[in-house]
Protein backbone atom coordinates (compact mmCIF):
# COMPACT_ATOMS: atom_id res chain seq x y z
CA UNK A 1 10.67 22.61 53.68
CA UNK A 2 6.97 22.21 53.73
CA UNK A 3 5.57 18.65 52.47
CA UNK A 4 1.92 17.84 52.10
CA UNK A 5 0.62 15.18 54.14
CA UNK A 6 -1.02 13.47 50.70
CA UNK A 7 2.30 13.69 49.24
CA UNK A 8 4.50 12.35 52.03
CA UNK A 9 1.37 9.63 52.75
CA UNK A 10 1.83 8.22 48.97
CA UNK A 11 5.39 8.17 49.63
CA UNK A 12 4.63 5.94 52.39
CA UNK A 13 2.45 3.62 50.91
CA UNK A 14 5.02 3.59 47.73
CA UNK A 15 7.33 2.63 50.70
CA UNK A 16 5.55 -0.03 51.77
CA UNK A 17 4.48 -1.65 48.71
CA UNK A 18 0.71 -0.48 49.50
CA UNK A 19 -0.53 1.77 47.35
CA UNK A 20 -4.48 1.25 47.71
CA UNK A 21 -5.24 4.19 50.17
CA UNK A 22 -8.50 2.65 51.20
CA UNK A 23 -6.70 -0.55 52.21
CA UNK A 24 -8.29 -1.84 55.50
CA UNK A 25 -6.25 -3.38 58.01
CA UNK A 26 -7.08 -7.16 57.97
CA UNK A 27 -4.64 -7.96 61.11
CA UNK A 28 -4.94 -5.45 63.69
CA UNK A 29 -8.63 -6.66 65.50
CA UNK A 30 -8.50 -3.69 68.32
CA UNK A 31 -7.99 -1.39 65.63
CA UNK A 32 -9.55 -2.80 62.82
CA UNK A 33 -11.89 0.56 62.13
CA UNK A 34 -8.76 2.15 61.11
CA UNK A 35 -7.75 2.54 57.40
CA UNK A 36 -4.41 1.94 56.11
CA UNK A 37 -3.98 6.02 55.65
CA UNK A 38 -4.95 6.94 58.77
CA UNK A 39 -2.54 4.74 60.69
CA UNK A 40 0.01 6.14 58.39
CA UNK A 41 -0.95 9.50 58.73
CA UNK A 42 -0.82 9.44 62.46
CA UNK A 43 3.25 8.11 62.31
CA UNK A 44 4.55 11.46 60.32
CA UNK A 45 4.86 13.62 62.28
CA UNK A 46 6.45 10.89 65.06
CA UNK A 47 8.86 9.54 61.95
CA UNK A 48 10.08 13.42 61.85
CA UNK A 49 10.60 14.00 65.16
CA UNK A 50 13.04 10.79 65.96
CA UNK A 51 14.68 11.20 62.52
CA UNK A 52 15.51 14.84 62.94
CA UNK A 53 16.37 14.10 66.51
CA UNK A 54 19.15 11.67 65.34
CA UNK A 55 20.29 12.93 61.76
CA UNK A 56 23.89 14.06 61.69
CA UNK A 57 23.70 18.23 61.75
CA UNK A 58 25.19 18.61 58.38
CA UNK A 59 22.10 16.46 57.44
CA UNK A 60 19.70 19.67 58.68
CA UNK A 61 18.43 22.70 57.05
CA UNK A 62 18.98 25.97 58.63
CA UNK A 63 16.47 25.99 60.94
CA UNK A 64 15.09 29.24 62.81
CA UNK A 65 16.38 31.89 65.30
CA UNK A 66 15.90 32.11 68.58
CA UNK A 67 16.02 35.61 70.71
CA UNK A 68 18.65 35.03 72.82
CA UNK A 69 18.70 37.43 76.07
CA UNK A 70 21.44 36.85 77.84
CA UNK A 71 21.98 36.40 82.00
CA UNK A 72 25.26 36.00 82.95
CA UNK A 73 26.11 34.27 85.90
CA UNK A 74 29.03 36.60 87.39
CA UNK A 75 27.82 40.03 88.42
CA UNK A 76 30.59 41.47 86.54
CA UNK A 77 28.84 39.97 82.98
CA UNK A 78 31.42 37.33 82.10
CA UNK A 79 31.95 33.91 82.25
CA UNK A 80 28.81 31.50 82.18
CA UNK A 81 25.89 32.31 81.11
CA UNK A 82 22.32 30.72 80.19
CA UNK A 83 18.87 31.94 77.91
CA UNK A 84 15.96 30.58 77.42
CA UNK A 85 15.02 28.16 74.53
CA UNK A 86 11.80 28.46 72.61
CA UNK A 87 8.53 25.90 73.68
CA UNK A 88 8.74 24.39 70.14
CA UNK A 89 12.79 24.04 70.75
CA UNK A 90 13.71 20.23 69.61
CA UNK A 91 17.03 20.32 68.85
CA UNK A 92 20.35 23.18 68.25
CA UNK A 93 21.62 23.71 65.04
CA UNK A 94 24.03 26.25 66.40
CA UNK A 95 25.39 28.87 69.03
CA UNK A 96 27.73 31.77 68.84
CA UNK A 97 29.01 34.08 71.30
CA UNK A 98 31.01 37.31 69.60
CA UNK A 99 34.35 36.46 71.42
CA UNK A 100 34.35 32.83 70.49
CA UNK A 101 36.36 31.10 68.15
CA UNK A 102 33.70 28.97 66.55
CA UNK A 103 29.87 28.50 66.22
CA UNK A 104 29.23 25.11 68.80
CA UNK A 105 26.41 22.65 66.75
CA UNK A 106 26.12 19.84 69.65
CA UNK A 107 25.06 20.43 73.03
CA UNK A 108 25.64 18.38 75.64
CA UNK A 109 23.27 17.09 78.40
CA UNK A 110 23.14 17.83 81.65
CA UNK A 111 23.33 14.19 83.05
CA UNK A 112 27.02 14.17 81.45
CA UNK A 113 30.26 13.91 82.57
CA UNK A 114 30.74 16.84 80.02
CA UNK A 115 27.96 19.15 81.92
CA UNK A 116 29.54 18.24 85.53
CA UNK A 117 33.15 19.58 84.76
CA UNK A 118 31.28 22.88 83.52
CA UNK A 119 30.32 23.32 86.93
CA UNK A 120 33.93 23.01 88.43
CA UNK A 121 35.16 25.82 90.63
CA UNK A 122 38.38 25.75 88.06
CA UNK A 123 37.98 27.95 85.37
CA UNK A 124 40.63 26.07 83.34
CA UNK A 125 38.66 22.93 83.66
CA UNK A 126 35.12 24.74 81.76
CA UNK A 127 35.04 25.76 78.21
CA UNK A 128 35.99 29.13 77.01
CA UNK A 129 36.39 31.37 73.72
CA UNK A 130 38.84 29.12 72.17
CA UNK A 131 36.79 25.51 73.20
CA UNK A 132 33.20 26.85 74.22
CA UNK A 133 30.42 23.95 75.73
CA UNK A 134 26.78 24.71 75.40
CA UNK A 135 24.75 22.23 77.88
CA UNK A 136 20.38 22.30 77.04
CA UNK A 137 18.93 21.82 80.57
CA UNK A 138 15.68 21.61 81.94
CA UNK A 139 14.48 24.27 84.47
CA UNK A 140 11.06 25.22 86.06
CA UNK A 141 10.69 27.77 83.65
CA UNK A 142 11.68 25.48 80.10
CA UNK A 143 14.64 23.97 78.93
CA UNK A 144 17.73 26.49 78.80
CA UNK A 145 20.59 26.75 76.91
CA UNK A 146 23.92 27.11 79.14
CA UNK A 147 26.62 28.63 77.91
CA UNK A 148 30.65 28.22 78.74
CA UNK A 149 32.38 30.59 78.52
CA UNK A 150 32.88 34.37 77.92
CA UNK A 151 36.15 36.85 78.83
CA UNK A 152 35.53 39.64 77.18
CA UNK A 153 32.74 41.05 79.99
CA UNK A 154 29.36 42.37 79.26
CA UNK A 155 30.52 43.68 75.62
CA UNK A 156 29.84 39.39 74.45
CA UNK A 157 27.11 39.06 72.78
CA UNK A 158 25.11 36.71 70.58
CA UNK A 159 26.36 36.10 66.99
CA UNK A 160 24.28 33.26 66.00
CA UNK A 161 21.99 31.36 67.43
CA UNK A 162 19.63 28.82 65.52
CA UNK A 163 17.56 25.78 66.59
CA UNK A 164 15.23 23.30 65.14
CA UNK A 165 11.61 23.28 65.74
CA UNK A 166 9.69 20.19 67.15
CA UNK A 167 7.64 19.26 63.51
CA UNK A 168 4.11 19.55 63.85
CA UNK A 169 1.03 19.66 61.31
CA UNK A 170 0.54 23.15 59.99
CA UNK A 171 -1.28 24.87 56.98
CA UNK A 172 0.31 25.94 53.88
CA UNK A 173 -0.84 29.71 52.68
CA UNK A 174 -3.12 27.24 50.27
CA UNK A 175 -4.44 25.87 53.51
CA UNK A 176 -3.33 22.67 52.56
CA UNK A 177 -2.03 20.55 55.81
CA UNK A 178 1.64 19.23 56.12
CA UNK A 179 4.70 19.28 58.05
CA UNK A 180 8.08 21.31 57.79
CA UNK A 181 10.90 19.00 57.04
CA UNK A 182 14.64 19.23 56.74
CA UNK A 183 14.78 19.03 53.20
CA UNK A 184 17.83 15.93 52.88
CA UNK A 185 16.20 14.16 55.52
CA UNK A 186 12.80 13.40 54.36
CA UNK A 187 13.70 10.18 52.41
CA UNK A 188 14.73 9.42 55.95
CA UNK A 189 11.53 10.09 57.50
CA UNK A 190 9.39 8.26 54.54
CA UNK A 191 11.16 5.44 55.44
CA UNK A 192 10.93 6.15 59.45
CA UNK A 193 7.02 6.41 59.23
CA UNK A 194 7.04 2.87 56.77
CA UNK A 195 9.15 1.39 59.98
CA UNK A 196 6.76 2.68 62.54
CA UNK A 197 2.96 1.50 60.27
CA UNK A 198 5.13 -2.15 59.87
CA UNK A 199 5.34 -2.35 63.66
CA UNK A 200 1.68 -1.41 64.02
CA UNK A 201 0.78 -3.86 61.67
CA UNK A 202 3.08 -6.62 63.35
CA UNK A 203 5.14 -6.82 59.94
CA UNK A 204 8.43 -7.25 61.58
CA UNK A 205 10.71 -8.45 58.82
CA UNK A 206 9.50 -5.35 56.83
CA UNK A 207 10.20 -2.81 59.78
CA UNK A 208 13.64 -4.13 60.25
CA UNK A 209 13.99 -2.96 56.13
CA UNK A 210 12.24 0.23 56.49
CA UNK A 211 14.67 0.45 59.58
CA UNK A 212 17.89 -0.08 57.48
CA UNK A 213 16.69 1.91 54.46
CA UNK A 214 16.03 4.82 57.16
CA UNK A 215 19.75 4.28 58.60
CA UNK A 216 21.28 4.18 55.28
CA UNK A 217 19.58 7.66 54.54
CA UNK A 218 20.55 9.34 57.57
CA UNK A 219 24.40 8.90 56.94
């Protein structure tokens, strides 16, 4: 969902007991030029990022598709298989191939244990249609999604496959700026971006409490 950035700023400030947007900062000498809303400001779209990063997937929205064009690995189109992920990719909300059982929602990495036994000469040993494994690697070209595995031969094909974007500022058809965010989790991320100003200002006690508040929402 799209939020304003003068909505999600007041939320802030609400959030940190500062709600003077003109506040200067008194503490900070090196970056004493700065105003209260512009250090805020510049910790959204960071807040969104690590809280969407973490947040449990039932805690996401349903994010975008992805055109997945497939290469198999075999010759004879089954078994592994990879596609490329989108630039803005940040995170998957889910994969599907047509003969699998169920939709995988959590990828693993390819500095796992996990990844390594999908690379095992023994079929038994990799996922398949009844237990797939998606891995997101990183390749010359992007990162990758990996895919394991498919019997059913070059008649597998994509059933779903949905990822969430890396949030960025963006303009509203009003041309107002703001940022897309999972609609449950932006408490989360009000909270985050409190954390993140405290910090900057050296307020550790009330970091650690944005902190908490942010972990509470994010359950």
């Amino acid at each position: 969902m799209f939020y304003s950035l003068d909505s999600l700023k007041k939320e802030i400030r609400v959030a940190l007991d500062q709600n003077n947007s003109s506040a200067a900062l008194l503490d900070i000498k090196d970056i004493d030029t700065l105003t209260l809303e512009e250090i805020i400001e510049s910790k959204i779209v960071d807040a969104a990022i690590s809280v969407e990063t973490d947040a449990p997937v039932h805690l996401l929205d349903t994010g975008k598709d992805f055109a997945a064009s497939i290469t198999w690995e075999s010759e004879k189109g089954y078994g592994p298989g990879f596609t490329q992920l989108p630039d803005d990719f940040l995170r998957l909300i889910c994969f599907k191939m047509s003969d699998w059982s169920y939709a995988v929602t959590e990828a693993v990495s390819e500095d796992s244990t996990m990844y390594m036994m999908q690379r095992s000469r023994y079929p038994g040993i990799r996922g398949c249609p009844e237990r797939p494994v998606v891995a997101i690697t990183s390749q010359p070209t992007g990162k990758m999604l990996e895919f394991y595995s498919c019997t059913s031969g070059e008649s597998a094909s994509v059933t779903r496959a949905r990822y969430l974007p890396v949030p960025r500022i963006v303009k509203d058809a009003n041309e107002h700026d703001g940022v897309e965010i999972c609609e449950r989790l932006k408490p989360a991320v009000v909270y985050k971006a409190a954390e993140f100003v405290a910090k900057t200002l050296n307020n550790v006690d009330l970091a650690s409490i944005m902190m908490n508040m942010c972990n509470e929402l994010m359950k």
